[in-house]
Coordinates of C-alpha atoms in Angstrom, one line a residue:
Chain A
M1 CA 42.2 41.9 4.7
K2 CA 41.8 39.4 1.9
P3 CA 38.9 37.1 2.6
S4 CA 39.7 33.4 2.7
V5 CA 39.1 31.2 -0.3
L6 CA 35.9 29.2 -0.3
L7 CA 36.6 26.8 -3.2
S8 CA 40.0 26.2 -4.5
V9 CA 40.5 24.2 -7.7
R10 CA 43.9 23.1 -8.8
E11 CA 44.5 21.4 -12.2
A12 CA 41.3 19.4 -11.8
G13 CA 40.5 17.0 -14.6
K14 CA 38.3 14.1 -15.4
A15 CA 38.8 11.5 -18.0
F16 CA 36.3 9.0 -19.4
V17 CA 37.5 5.8 -21.0
H18 CA 36.4 5.7 -24.6
Q19 CA 37.4 2.6 -26.7
G20 CA 40.1 1.7 -24.3
Q21 CA 41.6 5.2 -24.5
P22 CA 41.2 7.9 -21.8
R23 CA 39.5 11.0 -23.1
W24 CA 39.7 14.1 -21.0
A25 CA 36.3 15.6 -20.6
C26 CA 38.0 18.5 -18.8
R27 CA 41.5 19.0 -17.6
D28 CA 43.9 21.5 -16.0
V29 CA 41.2 23.7 -14.6
S30 CA 42.4 26.0 -11.8
F31 CA 40.7 28.8 -10.1
D32 CA 39.8 30.2 -6.7
L33 CA 36.3 31.2 -5.6
Y34 CA 35.7 33.6 -2.8
P35 CA 32.7 33.9 -0.5
G36 CA 29.9 35.8 -2.2
E37 CA 31.4 35.6 -5.6
V38 CA 29.6 34.3 -8.7
L39 CA 31.6 32.6 -11.4
A40 CA 30.2 31.8 -14.7
V41 CA 31.5 28.9 -16.8
V42 CA 30.7 29.3 -20.5
G43 CA 31.5 27.3 -23.5
E44 CA 29.9 25.4 -26.3
S45 CA 28.0 22.2 -25.8
G46 CA 30.4 19.3 -25.0
S47 CA 33.2 21.5 -23.8
G48 CA 33.2 19.9 -20.3
K49 CA 31.3 22.6 -18.4
S50 CA 28.9 20.2 -16.7
T51 CA 31.6 17.6 -16.0
L52 CA 33.6 20.4 -14.3
L53 CA 30.6 21.3 -12.2
R54 CA 30.1 17.7 -11.1
L55 CA 33.8 17.6 -10.1
L56 CA 33.3 20.7 -8.0
A57 CA 30.2 19.3 -6.3
A58 CA 32.0 16.0 -5.6
R59 CA 29.5 14.1 -7.7
L60 CA 32.5 12.8 -9.7
A61 CA 36.0 12.1 -8.4
C62 CA 38.9 14.0 -10.0
D63 CA 41.3 11.9 -12.1
Q64 CA 43.8 14.7 -11.9
G65 CA 44.4 17.6 -9.6
S66 CA 42.2 18.4 -6.6
V67 CA 39.2 20.5 -5.4
H68 CA 39.5 22.0 -1.9
Y69 CA 36.6 23.5 0.0
D70 CA 36.6 25.6 3.1
L71 CA 34.7 23.5 5.6
R72 CA 32.7 25.0 8.4
A73 CA 33.2 23.2 11.8
E74 CA 30.0 21.4 12.6
S75 CA 31.4 19.8 15.7
E76 CA 34.6 20.0 17.7
N77 CA 36.3 16.8 16.6
E78 CA 35.8 17.4 12.9
A79 CA 38.3 19.1 10.6
C80 CA 37.6 22.6 9.4
G81 CA 39.3 24.9 7.0
L82 CA 40.4 24.1 3.4
A83 CA 40.1 20.4 2.8
D84 CA 40.5 18.2 -0.2
L85 CA 37.1 16.8 -1.2
A86 CA 38.8 13.5 -2.1
D87 CA 39.8 13.1 1.5
L88 CA 36.3 13.5 3.0
S89 CA 34.1 10.6 3.9
E90 CA 31.0 10.0 2.0
A91 CA 28.9 10.9 5.0
R92 CA 30.6 14.3 5.3
L93 CA 30.2 14.9 1.5
R94 CA 26.5 14.1 1.7
W95 CA 26.1 16.3 4.7
L96 CA 27.9 19.2 2.8
A97 CA 25.7 18.6 -0.2
R98 CA 22.5 19.1 1.7
T99 CA 23.6 21.9 4.1
D100 CA 26.4 24.0 2.8
W101 CA 25.9 23.5 -0.9
G102 CA 23.0 23.7 -3.3
F103 CA 22.8 22.2 -6.7
V104 CA 20.3 23.6 -9.1
E105 CA 19.8 21.2 -12.0
Q106 CA 19.0 22.2 -15.5
H107 CA 15.9 20.1 -15.5
A108 CA 13.9 20.9 -12.3
R109 CA 12.6 17.3 -12.3
D110 CA 16.0 16.0 -11.6
G111 CA 16.4 18.2 -8.6
L112 CA 12.9 17.9 -7.1
R113 CA 11.1 15.1 -5.5
M114 CA 8.2 14.9 -7.9
N115 CA 5.9 12.6 -5.8
V116 CA 5.6 15.0 -2.8
S117 CA 4.1 18.4 -2.6
G118 CA 6.0 21.7 -3.1
G119 CA 6.0 22.4 0.6
A120 CA 7.5 19.0 1.4
N121 CA 10.2 19.7 -1.2
V122 CA 11.2 22.9 0.5
G123 CA 11.1 21.2 3.9
E124 CA 13.1 18.1 3.0
R125 CA 16.5 19.5 3.8
L126 CA 15.3 20.9 7.1
M127 CA 13.8 17.5 8.1
A128 CA 17.1 15.8 7.1
L129 CA 18.8 18.1 9.5
G130 CA 16.4 17.1 12.3
A131 CA 13.5 19.7 12.1
R132 CA 10.6 17.9 13.8
H133 CA 8.0 20.6 14.2
Y134 CA 5.3 20.5 11.5
G135 CA 4.1 24.1 12.1
K136 CA 7.6 25.6 11.9
L137 CA 8.5 23.6 8.8
R138 CA 5.3 24.8 7.2
S139 CA 6.0 28.5 8.0
R140 CA 9.6 28.2 6.7
A141 CA 8.2 26.6 3.5
V142 CA 5.7 29.5 3.1
S143 CA 8.3 32.2 3.7
W144 CA 10.7 30.6 1.1
M145 CA 7.9 30.2 -1.4
Q146 CA 7.1 33.8 -1.0
R147 CA 10.7 34.7 -1.4
V148 CA 11.0 33.0 -4.8
E149 CA 7.6 34.4 -5.8
L150 CA 5.6 31.2 -5.8
D151 CA 1.9 31.3 -5.0
T152 CA 1.7 29.9 -1.5
D153 CA -1.8 28.5 -2.3
R154 CA 0.0 26.0 -4.4
M155 CA 2.3 24.6 -1.7
D156 CA 0.3 21.4 -1.2
D157 CA 0.2 20.7 -4.9
L158 CA 2.6 18.3 -6.6
P159 CA 5.5 19.9 -8.5
A160 CA 4.3 18.2 -11.7
T161 CA 1.3 20.5 -11.7
Y162 CA 3.7 23.6 -11.7
S163 CA 4.9 25.3 -14.8
G164 CA 8.5 25.0 -15.8
G165 CA 9.4 28.4 -14.4
M166 CA 7.7 27.6 -11.1
Q167 CA 9.4 24.2 -10.8
Q168 CA 12.8 26.0 -11.3
R169 CA 11.9 28.5 -8.6
L170 CA 10.8 25.7 -6.3
Q171 CA 14.1 24.0 -6.9
I172 CA 16.0 27.1 -6.0
A173 CA 13.9 27.6 -2.8
R174 CA 14.5 23.9 -1.9
N175 CA 18.3 24.4 -2.2
L176 CA 18.5 27.7 -0.4
V177 CA 16.4 26.8 2.7
T178 CA 19.5 25.7 4.7
H179 CA 21.4 28.9 3.8
P180 CA 24.2 27.3 1.8
R181 CA 27.3 29.2 1.2
L182 CA 27.9 27.8 -2.3
V183 CA 25.4 27.0 -5.0
F184 CA 26.1 25.1 -8.2
M185 CA 23.8 25.8 -11.1
D186 CA 23.7 23.8 -14.3
E187 CA 22.1 26.0 -17.0
P188 CA 19.4 27.2 -14.6
T189 CA 17.5 29.2 -17.2
T190 CA 17.8 27.0 -20.3
G191 CA 14.5 25.7 -21.4
L192 CA 12.5 28.5 -20.1
D193 CA 10.9 31.2 -22.3
V194 CA 12.5 34.6 -22.4
S195 CA 10.3 36.5 -20.1
V196 CA 10.4 33.7 -17.4
Q197 CA 14.2 33.6 -17.9
A198 CA 14.4 37.3 -17.2
R199 CA 12.4 37.1 -14.0
L200 CA 14.3 34.1 -12.8
L201 CA 17.6 35.8 -13.4
D202 CA 16.4 38.9 -11.6
L203 CA 15.4 36.7 -8.7
L204 CA 18.7 34.8 -8.7
R205 CA 20.6 38.1 -8.7
E206 CA 18.6 39.4 -5.8
L207 CA 19.1 36.2 -3.8
V208 CA 22.8 35.9 -4.5
D209 CA 23.2 39.5 -3.3
E210 CA 21.0 39.2 -0.3
L211 CA 22.3 35.9 1.0
Q212 CA 25.9 36.6 0.0
L213 CA 25.9 33.3 -1.9
A214 CA 28.9 32.1 -3.8
A215 CA 27.9 30.4 -7.0
V216 CA 29.3 28.6 -10.0
V217 CA 26.9 29.0 -12.9
V218 CA 27.3 26.8 -16.0
T219 CA 25.7 28.4 -19.0
H220 CA 26.0 28.8 -22.7
D221 CA 24.1 32.1 -22.6
L222 CA 26.5 35.0 -22.3
A223 CA 23.7 37.3 -21.2
V224 CA 23.3 35.1 -18.1
A225 CA 27.0 35.4 -17.4
R226 CA 26.9 39.1 -17.9
L227 CA 24.0 39.6 -15.6
L228 CA 25.0 37.3 -12.7
A229 CA 28.7 36.7 -12.7
Q230 CA 31.6 38.8 -11.5
R231 CA 34.1 36.5 -13.1
M232 CA 33.9 34.0 -15.9
L233 CA 35.7 31.0 -17.3
V234 CA 35.6 30.2 -21.0
M235 CA 36.0 26.5 -21.8
K236 CA 36.7 24.8 -25.1
D237 CA 37.4 21.1 -25.6
G238 CA 37.8 20.5 -21.9
Q239 CA 40.2 23.2 -21.2
V240 CA 39.9 26.7 -19.9
V241 CA 41.0 29.0 -22.7
E242 CA 40.3 32.3 -21.0
Q243 CA 39.3 33.5 -17.6
G244 CA 38.9 37.0 -16.0
L245 CA 36.4 39.6 -14.9
T246 CA 33.1 39.2 -16.8
D247 CA 33.1 42.6 -18.3
R248 CA 36.8 42.3 -19.4
V249 CA 36.2 39.0 -21.1
L250 CA 33.1 40.0 -22.9
D251 CA 34.3 43.5 -23.9
D252 CA 37.8 42.6 -24.7
P253 CA 38.1 38.9 -25.5
Q254 CA 41.7 37.8 -26.0
H255 CA 41.4 34.2 -27.2
P256 CA 40.1 33.6 -30.7
Y257 CA 37.4 31.2 -29.4
T258 CA 36.1 33.8 -27.0
Q259 CA 36.2 36.4 -29.7
L260 CA 34.1 34.1 -31.9
L261 CA 31.7 33.4 -29.0
V262 CA 31.2 37.0 -28.2
S263 CA 30.8 38.1 -31.9
S264 CA 28.3 35.3 -32.5
V265 CA 25.8 36.9 -30.0
L266 CA 23.8 39.8 -31.2
T267 CA 23.8 41.8 -27.9
P268 CA 26.0 40.1 -25.3
Chain B
M1 CA 4.6 -36.3 12.9
D2 CA 5.4 -37.0 9.2
Q3 CA 8.7 -38.9 9.1
H4 CA 9.3 -38.1 5.4
Y5 CA 10.4 -34.6 6.3
N6 CA 13.3 -33.3 8.2
F7 CA 12.3 -31.8 11.6
A8 CA 10.5 -28.5 10.7
F9 CA 10.7 -29.2 7.0
L10 CA 13.9 -27.3 6.3
D11 CA 17.3 -29.1 6.1
E12 CA 19.7 -28.6 9.0
R13 CA 22.2 -26.6 7.0
T14 CA 19.6 -24.1 5.9
K15 CA 18.3 -23.7 9.5
K16 CA 21.9 -23.2 10.7
R17 CA 22.4 -20.5 8.2
I18 CA 19.2 -18.8 9.2
R19 CA 20.2 -19.0 12.8
R20 CA 23.5 -17.4 12.0
A21 CA 21.7 -14.5 10.2
L22 CA 19.4 -14.2 13.2
L23 CA 22.4 -13.8 15.6
K24 CA 23.6 -10.9 13.5
A25 CA 20.1 -9.4 13.4
V26 CA 19.9 -9.6 17.2
A27 CA 23.4 -8.1 17.6
V28 CA 22.4 -5.1 15.4
P29 CA 18.7 -4.3 16.4
G30 CA 16.6 -3.2 13.5
Y31 CA 19.3 -3.9 10.8
Q32 CA 18.1 -5.9 7.9
V33 CA 20.2 -9.0 7.4
P34 CA 20.1 -10.7 4.0
F35 CA 19.6 -14.5 4.1
G36 CA 19.2 -17.3 1.6
S37 CA 15.5 -17.6 1.6
R38 CA 14.2 -21.0 0.5
E39 CA 11.2 -22.0 -1.5
M40 CA 8.5 -23.1 0.9
P41 CA 5.4 -25.1 0.3
F42 CA 3.4 -21.8 0.6
A43 CA 2.9 -19.0 -1.7
Y44 CA 4.9 -15.8 -1.1
G45 CA 2.6 -13.5 1.0
W46 CA 1.6 -16.5 3.2
G47 CA 4.4 -15.9 5.6
T48 CA 7.3 -17.8 4.1
G49 CA 9.8 -15.5 5.9
G50 CA 8.2 -16.0 9.3
V51 CA 7.8 -19.8 8.7
Q52 CA 11.5 -20.2 7.9
I53 CA 12.5 -18.3 11.1
T54 CA 10.1 -20.4 13.2
A55 CA 11.4 -23.6 11.6
S56 CA 15.0 -22.6 12.3
I57 CA 14.6 -21.8 16.0
M58 CA 12.0 -24.4 16.9
G59 CA 13.0 -27.1 19.4
K60 CA 11.1 -30.3 20.3
N61 CA 9.8 -28.8 23.6
D62 CA 8.4 -25.6 22.1
V63 CA 4.7 -24.8 22.2
L64 CA 3.6 -23.0 19.1
K65 CA 0.8 -20.5 18.6
V66 CA 0.1 -19.0 15.2
I67 CA -1.9 -15.8 14.8
D68 CA -3.4 -14.3 11.7
Q69 CA -5.1 -10.9 12.1
G70 CA -5.3 -11.6 15.9
S71 CA -7.2 -14.8 15.4
D72 CA -6.1 -18.4 15.7
D73 CA -8.8 -19.7 13.5
T74 CA -8.2 -18.0 10.1
T75 CA -6.9 -19.9 7.1
N76 CA -3.3 -18.6 7.3
A77 CA -3.0 -19.5 11.0
V78 CA -4.7 -22.9 10.8
N79 CA -2.5 -24.0 7.9
I80 CA 0.8 -22.8 9.3
R81 CA -0.1 -24.5 12.7
R82 CA -1.0 -27.7 10.9
F83 CA 2.2 -27.5 8.8
F84 CA 4.4 -27.4 11.9
A85 CA 2.3 -30.0 13.8
R86 CA 2.9 -32.3 10.9
T87 CA 6.6 -31.7 10.2
T88 CA 7.7 -31.4 13.9
G89 CA 5.1 -32.9 16.1
V90 CA 5.5 -30.1 18.6
A91 CA 2.5 -29.1 20.8
T92 CA 0.3 -26.3 19.5
T93 CA -1.9 -24.0 21.5
S94 CA -4.1 -21.0 21.0
K95 CA -3.4 -19.7 24.5
T96 CA -0.9 -16.8 24.5
R97 CA 0.3 -17.6 28.0
E98 CA 1.1 -21.2 27.2
A99 CA 3.0 -20.6 24.0
T100 CA 6.8 -20.3 23.9
L101 CA 7.0 -19.5 20.2
I102 CA 4.4 -17.3 18.6
Q103 CA 4.3 -16.7 14.9
T104 CA 2.1 -13.7 14.0
R105 CA 0.7 -11.8 11.1
H106 CA -0.7 -8.3 11.7
R107 CA -1.0 -8.4 15.5
I108 CA 0.8 -8.6 18.8
P109 CA -1.2 -10.4 21.4
E110 CA -3.0 -8.3 24.0
V111 CA -1.6 -10.4 26.9
P112 CA 1.9 -9.1 27.8
L113 CA 4.7 -11.3 26.7
T114 CA 7.4 -12.7 28.9
E115 CA 11.1 -13.3 28.6
A116 CA 10.5 -17.0 27.9
Q117 CA 8.6 -16.2 24.7
T118 CA 9.7 -15.4 21.1
L119 CA 7.5 -13.6 18.7
V120 CA 8.1 -14.2 15.0
Y121 CA 6.5 -11.7 12.5
Q122 CA 5.7 -12.3 8.9
V123 CA 6.9 -9.3 6.9
P124 CA 5.9 -8.5 3.3
M125 CA 8.1 -5.5 2.8
P126 CA 11.0 -5.1 5.2
E127 CA 12.3 -1.8 3.7
P128 CA 10.5 1.2 5.3
L129 CA 12.0 3.6 2.8
A130 CA 11.1 1.5 -0.3
K131 CA 8.1 3.6 -1.3
L132 CA 10.2 6.8 -1.1
E133 CA 13.4 5.7 -2.5
P134 CA 13.2 2.8 -4.9
R135 CA 16.9 2.3 -5.4
R136 CA 18.1 -0.5 -3.0
Q137 CA 21.7 0.7 -3.0
E138 CA 20.6 4.2 -2.0
T139 CA 18.4 2.9 0.9
I140 CA 21.4 0.8 2.2
K141 CA 23.5 4.0 2.2
M142 CA 20.7 5.9 4.0
H143 CA 20.6 3.2 6.7
A144 CA 24.3 3.2 7.0
L145 CA 24.5 7.0 7.4
S146 CA 21.3 7.2 9.5
E147 CA 19.8 9.6 6.9
Y148 CA 16.1 9.3 7.8
G149 CA 14.9 12.8 6.9
L150 CA 13.0 11.3 4.0
M151 CA 10.7 9.3 6.2
H152 CA 9.6 12.6 7.8
V153 CA 8.9 14.0 4.4
R154 CA 6.4 11.2 4.0
L155 CA 4.8 12.0 7.3
Y156 CA 4.8 15.7 6.5
E157 CA 3.0 14.9 3.2
D158 CA 0.4 13.0 5.1
I159 CA -0.4 15.9 7.4
A160 CA -0.3 18.4 4.5
Q161 CA -2.7 16.4 2.4
L162 CA -4.9 14.6 5.0
G163 CA -4.6 16.7 8.2
A164 CA -3.0 13.8 10.2
I165 CA -0.4 11.1 9.8
S166 CA -2.5 8.6 8.0
H167 CA -0.3 5.5 8.5
A168 CA -2.6 3.2 10.5
Y169 CA -0.4 0.1 10.0
D170 CA 3.3 -0.5 9.2
Y171 CA 4.1 2.7 11.0
P172 CA 7.8 3.6 10.8
V173 CA 9.8 3.1 14.0
M174 CA 13.3 3.8 15.2
V175 CA 14.9 0.8 16.9
N176 CA 17.4 1.5 19.6
E177 CA 17.6 5.1 18.3
R178 CA 19.7 3.8 15.4
Y179 CA 17.9 1.9 12.6
L180 CA 14.6 2.9 11.0
M181 CA 12.5 -0.2 10.8
S182 CA 9.2 -1.4 9.4
P183 CA 7.3 -3.1 12.2
S184 CA 5.5 -5.3 9.6
P185 CA 1.8 -4.5 8.9
I186 CA 0.7 -4.5 12.5
P187 CA -1.6 -1.7 13.5
K188 CA 0.0 1.3 15.1
F189 CA -2.0 0.4 18.2
D190 CA 0.5 -2.4 18.8
I191 CA 3.7 -0.4 18.4
P192 CA 3.9 0.7 22.0
K193 CA 4.0 -3.0 22.9
M194 CA 7.2 -3.4 21.0
H195 CA 9.0 -0.8 23.2
M196 CA 11.1 -2.5 25.9
N197 CA 9.2 -5.8 25.4
P198 CA 10.7 -8.7 27.4
A199 CA 10.2 -11.2 24.6
L200 CA 12.6 -11.6 21.6
Q201 CA 11.0 -10.3 18.4
L202 CA 12.1 -11.7 15.1
F203 CA 11.0 -10.5 11.6
G204 CA 11.3 -12.5 8.4
A205 CA 10.6 -11.5 4.8
G206 CA 10.8 -14.5 2.6
R207 CA 10.3 -12.9 -0.8
E208 CA 12.6 -10.0 0.0
K209 CA 15.1 -12.4 1.6
R210 CA 15.8 -10.3 4.6
L211 CA 15.3 -10.7 8.4
Y212 CA 15.8 -8.4 11.4
A213 CA 15.2 -8.5 15.1
I214 CA 14.4 -6.5 18.2
P215 CA 16.2 -8.1 21.2
P216 CA 14.4 -8.1 24.6
Y217 CA 14.2 -4.7 26.4
T218 CA 15.1 -2.6 23.3
P219 CA 13.7 0.9 23.0
V220 CA 11.3 1.3 20.0
R221 CA 10.1 4.8 19.1
S222 CA 7.5 5.8 16.6
L223 CA 8.4 8.7 14.3
D224 CA 6.3 11.8 14.6
F225 CA 6.3 15.6 14.7
E226 CA 6.5 17.6 17.9
D227 CA 3.2 19.2 17.1
H228 CA 1.6 16.1 15.7
P229 CA 2.6 13.4 18.2
F230 CA 2.2 9.7 17.7
E231 CA -1.2 8.4 18.8
V232 CA -2.8 5.0 18.8
Q233 CA -6.3 4.2 17.7
H234 CA -9.2 4.6 20.1
W235 CA -12.7 3.3 19.9
E236 CA -15.9 4.8 21.4
H237 CA -17.2 1.3 21.9
A238 CA -16.2 -1.7 23.9
C239 CA -16.0 -5.3 22.6
A240 CA -19.6 -6.6 22.1
L241 CA -18.6 -10.1 23.3
C242 CA -16.3 -9.5 26.3
G243 CA -16.8 -5.8 27.1
A244 CA -13.1 -5.0 26.8
S245 CA -12.4 -1.3 26.2
E246 CA -8.6 -1.5 26.0
S247 CA -8.0 -4.0 23.2
Y248 CA -7.8 -3.5 19.5
L249 CA -11.3 -3.9 18.0
D250 CA -12.4 -5.2 14.7
E251 CA -15.3 -3.4 13.1
M252 CA -17.8 -5.6 11.2
I253 CA -20.8 -4.3 9.3
V254 CA -23.5 -6.8 10.0
D255 CA -26.6 -5.7 8.1
D256 CA -27.7 -3.4 5.2
A257 CA -28.5 -0.6 7.6
G258 CA -24.8 -0.2 8.4
S259 CA -24.9 -1.5 12.0
R260 CA -21.5 -2.4 13.3
L261 CA -20.3 -5.0 15.6
F262 CA -17.1 -4.3 17.5
V263 CA -15.2 -7.3 18.7
C264 CA -11.7 -7.9 20.0
S265 CA -9.3 -8.7 17.2
D266 CA -7.3 -11.0 19.6
S267 CA -9.6 -14.0 19.8
D268 CA -7.6 -15.7 22.6
Y269 CA -7.8 -12.6 24.8
C270 CA -11.5 -12.2 24.2
E271 CA -12.2 -15.8 25.1
D272 CA -10.1 -15.6 28.3
R273 CA -12.1 -12.6 29.3
R274 CA -15.4 -14.3 28.6
D275 CA -14.3 -17.4 30.6
A276 CA -13.5 -15.0 33.5
G277 CA -17.1 -13.8 33.4
H278 CA -16.8 -10.5 31.5
V279 CA -19.8 -9.9 29.3
G280 CA -20.3 -7.3 26.5
T281 CA -23.5 -5.8 25.2
Q282 CA -23.8 -8.7 22.8
Q283 CA -25.2 -6.4 20.1
A284 CA -24.2 -4.3 17.1
V285 CA -24.3 -0.5 17.3
T286 CA -25.8 1.8 14.7
L287 CA -23.3 4.6 14.1
T288 CA -25.3 6.9 11.8
P289 CA -29.0 7.2 11.4
S290 CA -30.1 5.3 8.3
P291 CA -31.4 7.4 5.3
Q292 CA -35.0 6.6 6.2
E293 CA -34.7 7.8 9.7
A294 CA -32.8 11.0 8.6
A295 CA -35.7 11.7 6.2

């Protein structure tokens, strides 16, 4: 039996007005994402990857096309099944964003609450969902910090005192604590040094596998795509020029731009 | 009464607008209603919000009491009382039981209030989420959607860093199980008195231009954790003047040796008890042995 689609994108696009003229940051993007599947979006800087990600996460509204998401029924009177994000109320979208979705920002500072401790950062989503037992919150935070290989002695320290790699891992723990089904990642390893990148990727791969997460990973690093993603989308100038299985795209690129991209990396 | 001013200083249209805002505030308990706050002949921080509410709802037959830190005799209380005496000519009192209108800063009287009374609070910062979420637009949205998880993040942080919820005043409360509200900087000792209080409670923030209300008999609940429940302050000593052991006590250091005098913060309550014949120990207590004794 074919599993049901988790995220369905049809000809989605977003235009920004520039000097009175609409300029399409991305357009005509269509794909389906299934539960547990990881999709990488690659392309050069300015190709519309991040705009696409924000469309998918409903942080921006589509100017064209639509994004449908398979809603879980949270109560009896609410709609479930594939629904257009544009039709959902803001309350429902915010609820989705802090339960069923995760969003890992490129800069951990944007995704963390910097003025409260690491433990409080991990517990925030749980408290937003009504967890009111300090001891249980704390033990959940400890177990998640262990899972992302953070030193639990540091849980009462402010995230600003963490290293970049630790902040990124804290951000991941904070997002995964509610067991989301879909995680958006915006260049999660950029800005970290190579050895930290490798460990973080390793961790992400494990977590994705273990929790059966679906993920959309924006990256300009083909190695990240190769390691994490089953499928990939190649974007150029706001449009998808090629999409397919990661190994196929990287080993046998069809589009001239993809060929250029692959050949410009020493060991993809 | 000074005839050069309109009754209670503000013009009638301003008072009418404030009363309209108050009606909305009473209809939606705990919801912060914006209002056109006026310049008052006080500095911000002196209770301009509370004064405007008091001015708007005061009638000729009201009896006014003004409290500052529990006392009727401190600068803020004396000046506001004189201000209203001069601009309205209404009767003023320091007796909680005789007052129909009580404007307060930092305390709720120890004597239980009745349905015939209205309590007006002076509020410096009406937004309980302000320190956590500086964006006003975002906090409005959070109130609209009842997203109050963030407040618990703050309480969590308190326990994680200090071992207990450290808010001793301005303790966040839920009004009518719907709106998160700042109770103004009253000690958390007074918060249980807000719950199901028969008196109408009005809150005004002049600088922030917002007012809100707790109608009579409205549930007010303090936020807490299941394993760190809300608690009020307790003292090991009784009032040195009247011997009360159930009131909120002020602690004053009276000499260089660190002796402390504990007295009721509510001066009217303390006086009433002394008139009724209650007597305290009349002396300060030494909490810790002085360095000389320890040596």
